Short mmCIF file of C-alpha atoms in Angstrom, two decimals:
data_model
loop_
_atom_site.label_atom_id
_atom_site.label_comp_id
_atom_site.label_asym_id
_atom_site.label_seq_id
_atom_site.Cartn_x
_atom_site.Cartn_y
_atom_site.Cartn_z
CA MET U 11 54.63 -69.94 -34.46
CA LYS U 12 54.29 -73.59 -33.44
CA SER U 13 51.38 -72.67 -31.15
CA VAL U 14 49.50 -71.08 -34.07
CA LEU U 15 50.14 -74.17 -36.21
CA ILE U 16 48.87 -76.48 -33.44
CA PHE U 17 45.76 -74.30 -33.02
CA CYS U 18 45.00 -74.47 -36.76
CA ILE U 19 45.56 -78.24 -36.95
CA ALA U 20 43.25 -78.86 -33.98
CA PHE U 21 40.62 -76.52 -35.43
CA LEU U 22 40.56 -78.13 -38.89
CA ALA U 23 40.62 -81.69 -37.53
CA THR U 24 37.78 -81.06 -35.10
CA LEU U 25 35.78 -79.07 -37.67
CA THR U 26 35.83 -82.04 -40.04
CA GLY U 27 35.29 -84.62 -37.32
CA SER U 28 32.32 -82.90 -35.69
CA ILE U 29 30.52 -82.49 -39.04
CA SER U 30 30.96 -86.08 -40.15
CA GLY U 31 31.36 -88.05 -36.94
CA GLY U 32 34.81 -88.94 -38.23
CA SER U 33 37.93 -89.16 -36.15
CA THR U 34 39.87 -86.06 -35.13
CA SER U 35 42.64 -88.16 -33.60
CA MET U 36 43.34 -89.78 -36.98
CA VAL U 37 44.52 -86.35 -38.09
CA THR U 38 46.04 -84.90 -34.94
CA ILE U 39 47.88 -87.86 -33.38
CA PRO U 40 50.16 -88.52 -36.41
CA ILE U 41 51.06 -84.82 -36.45
CA TRP U 42 51.76 -84.76 -32.70
CA LEU U 43 53.99 -87.81 -33.25
CA MET U 44 55.82 -85.89 -36.01
CA PHE U 45 56.46 -83.16 -33.42
CA GLY U 46 58.30 -85.76 -31.35
CA VAL U 47 55.52 -86.48 -28.86
CA PRO U 48 55.44 -90.10 -27.57
CA LEU U 49 52.27 -92.07 -28.41
CA PRO U 50 50.82 -92.19 -24.85
CA VAL U 51 51.36 -88.43 -24.51
CA ALA U 52 49.76 -87.80 -27.92
CA VAL U 53 46.73 -89.95 -27.06
CA GLY U 54 46.43 -88.41 -23.58
CA SER U 55 46.57 -84.89 -25.04
CA GLU U 56 43.92 -85.83 -27.62
CA LYS U 57 41.63 -87.17 -24.85
CA LEU U 58 42.01 -83.90 -22.99
CA ASN U 59 41.14 -81.95 -26.17
CA THR U 60 38.09 -84.12 -26.70
CA SER U 61 36.81 -83.57 -23.18
CA PHE U 62 36.62 -79.84 -23.94
CA TRP U 63 34.95 -79.76 -27.38
CA VAL U 64 32.43 -82.63 -27.36
CA GLY U 65 30.10 -80.83 -24.93
CA CYS U 66 29.22 -78.08 -27.40
CA ALA U 67 28.92 -80.67 -30.20
CA ALA U 68 26.45 -82.71 -28.12
CA TYR U 69 24.44 -79.56 -27.42
CA ASN U 70 24.24 -78.60 -31.09
CA TYR U 71 23.11 -82.06 -32.20
CA LEU U 72 20.63 -82.66 -29.36
CA ARG U 73 19.19 -79.26 -28.52
CA SER U 74 15.89 -80.06 -30.29
CA ARG U 75 16.00 -83.83 -29.73
CA PRO U 76 15.22 -86.08 -26.76
CA ILE U 77 18.13 -87.39 -24.69
CA ASP U 78 17.90 -90.98 -23.44
CA TRP U 79 19.61 -90.62 -20.07
CA ARG U 80 18.80 -94.21 -19.02
CA LEU U 81 20.60 -95.52 -22.08
CA LEU U 82 23.55 -93.19 -21.51
CA THR U 83 23.86 -94.33 -17.89
CA GLY U 84 24.27 -97.97 -18.86
CA LEU U 85 26.64 -97.23 -21.73
CA SER U 86 28.77 -94.84 -19.72
CA LEU U 87 29.18 -97.13 -16.69
CA CYS U 88 30.14 -100.15 -18.80
CA GLY U 89 32.29 -97.87 -20.93
CA LEU U 90 34.27 -96.48 -17.99
CA PHE U 91 35.38 -99.99 -17.11
CA GLY U 92 36.45 -100.45 -20.73
CA VAL U 93 38.26 -97.08 -20.78
CA TYR U 94 40.32 -98.10 -17.75
CA TRP U 95 41.64 -101.19 -19.50
CA GLY U 96 42.01 -99.39 -22.81
CA THR U 97 44.37 -96.82 -21.30
CA ARG U 98 46.43 -99.61 -19.74
CA VAL U 99 46.79 -101.32 -23.11
CA THR U 100 47.88 -98.09 -24.83
CA ILE U 101 50.60 -97.55 -22.27
CA SER U 102 51.89 -101.14 -22.31
CA VAL U 103 51.23 -102.52 -25.82
CA ASN U 104 52.37 -101.46 -29.29
CA SER U 105 49.14 -100.39 -30.99
CA GLU U 106 50.73 -100.62 -34.46
CA ILE U 107 49.94 -104.35 -34.67
CA LEU U 108 46.21 -103.71 -34.18
CA LYS U 109 45.71 -100.78 -36.56
CA PRO U 110 45.15 -102.91 -39.73
CA CYS U 111 42.55 -105.00 -37.87
CA ILE U 112 40.73 -101.86 -36.74
CA GLY U 113 40.89 -100.53 -40.30
CA VAL U 114 39.23 -103.69 -41.67
CA ILE U 115 36.43 -103.55 -39.09
CA LEU U 116 35.83 -99.85 -39.71
CA PHE U 117 35.78 -100.31 -43.48
CA LEU U 118 33.24 -103.16 -43.18
CA LEU U 119 31.03 -100.94 -41.02
CA VAL U 120 31.20 -98.17 -43.62
CA ILE U 121 30.14 -100.65 -46.33
CA PHE U 122 27.35 -101.94 -44.07
CA THR U 123 26.10 -98.37 -43.58
CA ALA U 124 26.34 -97.55 -47.29
CA LEU U 125 24.28 -100.64 -48.20
CA ARG U 126 21.52 -99.56 -45.84
CA PRO U 127 20.39 -96.21 -47.24
CA ARG U 128 17.72 -95.68 -44.56
CA LEU U 129 20.05 -96.37 -41.63
CA GLY U 130 20.60 -93.18 -39.68
CA VAL U 131 18.49 -91.01 -41.97
CA LEU U 132 15.19 -91.43 -40.10
CA SER U 133 14.38 -92.57 -36.59
CA LYS U 134 12.80 -96.00 -36.19
CA PRO U 135 11.59 -98.23 -33.32
CA PRO U 136 14.33 -99.81 -31.16
CA THR U 137 15.37 -103.39 -31.91
CA LEU U 138 17.24 -103.96 -28.64
CA GLY U 139 16.53 -102.93 -25.05
CA ARG U 140 18.54 -100.35 -23.14
CA LEU U 141 20.11 -102.93 -20.82
CA LEU U 142 21.54 -105.07 -23.64
CA THR U 143 22.56 -102.00 -25.62
CA GLY U 144 24.42 -100.77 -22.55
CA VAL U 145 26.70 -103.81 -22.71
CA PHE U 146 28.15 -102.38 -25.94
CA GLY U 147 29.66 -99.69 -23.73
CA LEU U 148 32.37 -102.12 -22.61
CA PRO U 149 34.09 -102.63 -26.00
CA LEU U 150 33.31 -99.07 -27.11
CA GLY U 151 34.81 -97.64 -23.92
CA PHE U 152 37.84 -99.91 -24.23
CA TYR U 153 38.47 -98.67 -27.75
CA GLU U 154 37.94 -95.05 -26.67
CA GLY U 155 40.65 -95.39 -24.02
CA PHE U 156 42.96 -97.47 -26.19
CA PHE U 157 42.96 -95.59 -29.49
CA GLY U 158 39.63 -93.92 -30.16
CA SER U 159 39.96 -93.18 -33.89
CA GLY U 160 36.59 -93.83 -35.55
CA ASN U 161 34.77 -94.60 -32.30
CA SER U 162 32.06 -92.08 -33.14
CA ILE U 163 31.35 -94.21 -36.23
CA PHE U 164 31.27 -97.46 -34.23
CA THR U 165 29.01 -95.98 -31.54
CA SER U 166 26.69 -94.21 -33.97
CA ILE U 167 26.09 -97.39 -35.96
CA VAL U 168 25.36 -99.30 -32.73
CA LEU U 169 22.81 -96.67 -31.64
CA CYS U 170 21.18 -96.40 -35.07
CA GLN U 171 20.90 -100.18 -35.34
CA THR U 172 19.82 -101.05 -31.79
CA ARG U 173 17.90 -97.98 -30.59
CA GLY U 174 16.62 -96.65 -33.91
CA HIS U 175 18.29 -93.25 -33.62
CA ASP U 176 18.84 -91.08 -36.65
CA LEU U 177 22.47 -90.16 -37.22
CA LEU U 178 22.26 -86.71 -35.62
CA GLN U 179 20.71 -88.10 -32.44
CA ALA U 180 23.24 -90.95 -32.38
CA LEU U 181 26.17 -88.55 -32.74
CA GLY U 182 24.78 -86.31 -30.01
CA HIS U 183 24.51 -89.27 -27.62
CA TYR U 184 28.02 -90.40 -28.56
CA TYR U 185 29.45 -86.98 -27.79
CA ILE U 186 27.95 -87.09 -24.29
CA LEU U 187 29.54 -90.51 -23.79
CA ALA U 188 32.80 -89.26 -25.29
CA TRP U 189 32.89 -86.45 -22.73
CA MET U 190 32.56 -88.88 -19.81
CA TRP U 191 35.01 -91.38 -21.24
CA SER U 192 37.54 -88.79 -22.40
CA VAL U 193 37.63 -87.02 -19.04
CA PHE U 194 38.28 -90.34 -17.31
CA ALA U 195 40.92 -91.35 -19.87
CA ALA U 196 42.62 -87.93 -19.68
CA ILE U 197 42.81 -88.18 -15.90
CA ARG U 198 44.40 -91.62 -16.23
CA TYR U 199 47.03 -90.39 -18.70
CA ILE U 200 47.77 -87.19 -16.77
CA HIS U 201 48.04 -89.08 -13.48
CA GLN U 202 50.78 -91.22 -15.03
CA GLY U 203 52.59 -88.19 -16.45
CA TYR U 204 51.54 -88.60 -20.10
CA TYR U 205 50.71 -85.03 -21.11
CA ALA U 206 52.37 -82.03 -22.75
CA LEU U 207 51.25 -78.62 -21.52
CA TRP U 208 52.75 -76.79 -24.52
CA LEU U 209 50.65 -78.97 -26.82
CA VAL U 210 47.25 -78.86 -25.10
CA SER U 211 47.43 -75.13 -24.30
CA ALA U 212 47.35 -74.42 -28.05
CA SER U 213 45.22 -77.33 -29.27
CA ILE U 214 42.30 -77.06 -26.81
CA PRO U 215 41.12 -73.58 -28.01
CA GLY U 216 41.34 -74.75 -31.65
CA ALA U 217 39.42 -77.93 -30.86
CA ILE U 218 36.65 -76.05 -29.04
CA LEU U 219 36.17 -73.62 -31.93
CA GLY U 220 36.27 -76.37 -34.56
CA GLY U 221 33.86 -78.58 -32.60
CA TYR U 222 31.33 -75.80 -32.21
CA VAL U 223 31.42 -74.62 -35.83
CA GLY U 224 31.40 -78.14 -37.28
CA SER U 225 28.57 -79.52 -35.15
CA ARG U 226 26.52 -76.36 -35.73
CA LEU U 227 26.90 -76.82 -39.49
CA GLY U 228 26.13 -80.55 -39.32
CA SER U 229 22.98 -80.04 -37.25
CA LYS U 230 21.72 -77.39 -39.69
CA ARG U 231 22.40 -79.42 -42.85
CA GLY U 232 20.62 -82.52 -41.51
CA ALA U 233 21.08 -86.29 -41.30
CA VAL U 234 21.45 -86.96 -45.05
CA PHE U 235 24.35 -84.50 -45.37
CA VAL U 236 26.02 -85.82 -42.22
CA LYS U 237 25.63 -89.41 -43.40
CA ARG U 238 27.37 -88.61 -46.70
CA MET U 239 30.24 -87.00 -44.83
CA PHE U 240 30.16 -89.91 -42.40
CA LEU U 241 30.67 -92.44 -45.21
CA VAL U 242 33.40 -90.49 -47.01
CA VAL U 243 35.43 -89.71 -43.90
CA GLY U 244 34.90 -93.22 -42.50
CA ALA U 245 36.18 -94.81 -45.70
CA ILE U 246 39.26 -92.56 -45.77
CA PHE U 247 40.12 -93.24 -42.14
CA SER U 248 39.60 -97.00 -42.42
CA LEU U 249 41.87 -97.23 -45.47
CA LYS U 250 44.44 -95.05 -43.76
CA LEU U 251 44.48 -97.42 -40.78
CA LEU U 252 44.61 -100.44 -43.05
CA PHE U 253 47.48 -99.31 -45.26
CA GLY U 254 49.42 -97.02 -42.97
CA TYR U 255 48.94 -94.44 -40.23
#
């Protein structure tokens, strides 16, 4: 019975997250903690889930769009260094003290996006080169390894603002990065013994199904629909971080 419940939770969380670019871990990690799973194990299990479902989400969002592999190379390499240190912080530091700060930053980014109605709706010329944009991979990768909730929003705004991507293209590129970073983070957590087989064996199938269905729906409905979902879910998650997990 618990396995069915875990499957359904992972499916619904990933369905919502893959449509909007919102965080799946904001939903799943508190529930895993309620099941008695320690925080590093919950985060490690979530990273393993992510490494399985983001591939199909990236495919759905990018199958008719160009992929900037040069940009992804720079972001991913800088990001892997950040992921390494992010996982170390999660294991050794109480993340509770940082959650309100993350909530404030995320909420400000949601407001920034809402005040710029054209941001992410249509593609535009880049405002920053690939090399300098790649440097953003360091803090984004750190956050992915440390906590990860809302990182799709952070990364998408960076790509929309610096490289002129529309929101669907930005999300597709993020999901490729998330696959690389999540695999590396999951290996780090598993290597140190922070995993729960009973949890991931039920949550991974639900996450894969939810990620596929959600990203397929988001890619069909278009950038305007995804941006509306993006703003609503981002506001909810930022307030949740700010006032309580």
